[in-house]
Amino acid sequence: MALEPPRVVIVGGGIAGLFTANALVARDIPVTVHEQAPALGEIGAGVFLTPNSVRQLHRVGLGPDVERWGARVGDGSRYHREDGTEIAGVQVTDSSGWNAVFGMHRADLVSMLADRLPDGVVQTGRRCTGLTQDDGGARVSFADGAEVEGDVVIAADGIHSELRHHVVPPSEPVFSGSVAYRGLVPHELVPDWPTDAWHMWLGPGRHFLTFPVRAGELVNFVGFVPADDEMRESWSAPGDPDQLRREFAGWDPRVGSLLEQVRTTLRWGLYDREPLPRWTEGRLSLLGDAAHPMLPHLGQGANQAIEDGMALATILARTDRDTAPAGLLAYERLRRERVAQVQRGARENGLRYDSVYADLSVRDAEMAAHVTYRKWLYDHDVLPEAEAAAGALA
Ligand code: FAD
């Protein structure tokens, strides 16, 4: 007799929740996604996708959408010193030479993930306020008084997760001491800017990143600078374009020419957490930033969330309504150490980007050598190992 698949309730309709829903739907596992905002959406900024997650997007049928809405980043991508001197090339393939690295507008990625889901899967205006569970199932309650029942609940509700405290004791996120100015410049305002390359400039205590998004129509920029006291208190706030220009005054004129065109920018405090000792309690598991918020210095938060989603769906596909909690533990076992390594790696890489080096050639050599780590990240395919973990459950 066929197994009756577990009913999955996802809290949070960001990149993590929406990709996971796609991966579950692809395996005919019933799922609903509950998002607190009145409508799905994302901030006006870019996200960088790398082969380890693009591989998974292809598997749920989203490869053509990534090609259409993304901007493929190629061989011309470079790290530079602040004065524009070239340091090293940027790794833009996995070890097989597959050039699956794309800049994407966050809103495009969210729409693309949402549009593929059947009607009724995503429910907006649903702010989760609580969870109860027992041997028979789990119930999620919402601010509007509604309650939804499932066999498993996935908390994909971000760094401020409402549900995390059901798994681990409450704790404060760790502030990095840096903030990021983020925004987009229409390519028509900087017509000479490359539409197929990723560029980063590194200086003492700060760095500046650009990559194209939306098929090259927009240039995404991120300026990482030390935090002042005001920013320590907030997560995100409108930034002052003139202040941003002052932060990078005197750098490579190419940076200045792009910043001249910035009209609006948001400032983000950069926070992460120590790797959590567990992600699962009974019928509840954490996923994406709810499980592993990380600094953006490897560009992996969303990419790792996509790996999580594929792992979870692959494992749950081999469980039923009774055995799904064992599947959650297998998902956690599979993912926790890899993601902890990436969380630690992001901190280390941030230090490399921002450190004051007495001898810059040391930093430059480290940047060039980092290609080995990138290959480790990008070569990873979570699917076969998730299938093996699922097989071990049976
Ligand atoms: P979120 O995007 O935070 O989504 C959580 C969702 O849950 C939200 O929609 C929220 O409204 C909803 N929610 C919260 N509470 C509730 C509730 N109680 N009830 C219902 N819904 C709720 N990652 C990359 O992979 N590549 C990059 O290039 C990259 N660049 C970055 C640059 C910067 C400057 C920063 C700060 C981060 C970057 N990241 C990058 C990280 C990436 O943005 C995050 O890891 C990713 O967006 C996390 O997705 P998520 O769905 O887990 O969380």
Coordinates of C-alpha atoms and ligand atoms in Angstrom, one line a residue, residues 11-17 34-36 42 47-48 106 126-128 156-159 162 180 182 211 222 224 270 287-290 296 299-303, ligand 1:
V11 CA 5.9 29.3 8.3
G12 CA 7.6 32.1 6.3
G13 CA 7.3 32.9 2.6
G14 CA 10.9 34.1 1.9
I15 CA 13.4 32.4 -0.5
A16 CA 13.8 29.4 2.0
G17 CA 10.0 28.7 2.5
H34 CA 2.1 31.0 5.7
E35 CA 3.6 34.4 5.2
Q36 CA 3.0 37.3 7.6
E42 CA 11.5 41.3 -1.4
V47 CA 21.2 38.0 -4.5
F48 CA 24.0 35.9 -5.9
R106 CA 15.5 39.3 -5.0
R126 CA -0.8 34.9 8.3
R127 CA 1.5 35.9 11.2
C128 CA 2.4 32.8 13.2
A156 CA 11.4 29.3 7.6
D157 CA 10.7 32.5 9.3
G158 CA 14.1 34.2 9.1
I159 CA 16.7 35.4 11.6
E162 CA 9.0 33.2 16.1
A180 CA 25.9 47.0 4.3
R182 CA 22.5 47.9 -0.7
F211 CA 27.1 42.3 -9.9
V222 CA 26.7 46.5 -1.8
F224 CA 30.3 47.1 3.5
L270 CA 25.0 42.5 9.5
L287 CA 15.3 25.9 7.8
G288 CA 17.1 28.8 6.1
D289 CA 18.0 31.8 8.2
A290 CA 15.8 30.6 11.0
P296 CA 27.0 37.6 3.5
G299 CA 27.0 35.0 -0.6
Q300 CA 25.5 31.7 0.7
G301 CA 22.5 32.4 3.0
A302 CA 19.9 31.8 0.3
N303 CA 22.0 29.2 -1.5
Ligands
FAD1 P1 13.9 35.7 5.1 O1 14.2 36.2 3.8 O2 14.1 36.5 6.3 O3 12.3 35.3 5.1 C1 11.6 34.9 6.2 C2 10.1 35.2 5.9 O4 9.3 34.8 7.0 C3 9.8 36.6 5.6 O5 9.0 36.7 4.4 C4 9.0 37.1 6.9 O6 8.1 38.1 6.6 C5 8.4 35.7 7.3 N1 8.0 35.7 8.7 C6 8.8 36.1 9.7 N2 8.1 35.9 10.9 C7 6.9 35.3 10.6 C8 5.8 34.9 11.3 N3 5.8 35.0 12.6 N4 4.7 34.4 10.7 C9 4.7 34.3 9.3 N5 5.7 34.7 8.5 C10 6.8 35.2 9.1 N6 22.5 35.0 0.3 C11 22.9 34.4 -0.8 O7 22.7 33.2 -1.0 N7 23.5 35.1 -1.8 C12 23.8 36.4 -1.7 O8 24.4 37.0 -2.6 C13 23.4 37.1 -0.4 N8 23.7 38.4 -0.2 C14 23.3 39.0 0.9 C15 23.7 40.3 1.1 C16 23.4 40.9 2.3 C17 23.8 42.4 2.6 C18 22.6 40.2 3.3 C19 22.2 40.9 4.6 C20 22.3 38.9 3.1 C21 22.6 38.3 1.9 N9 22.3 36.9 1.7 C22 22.7 36.3 0.5 C23 21.6 36.1 2.7 C24 20.1 35.9 2.2 O9 19.5 37.1 2.0 C25 19.3 35.2 3.3 O10 20.1 34.1 3.8 C26 18.0 34.7 2.8 O11 17.3 35.7 2.2 C27 17.2 34.0 3.9 O12 16.0 33.6 3.4 P2 14.9 33.1 4.5 O13 13.7 32.8 3.6 O14 15.5 32.0 5.3 O15 14.6 34.3 5.4

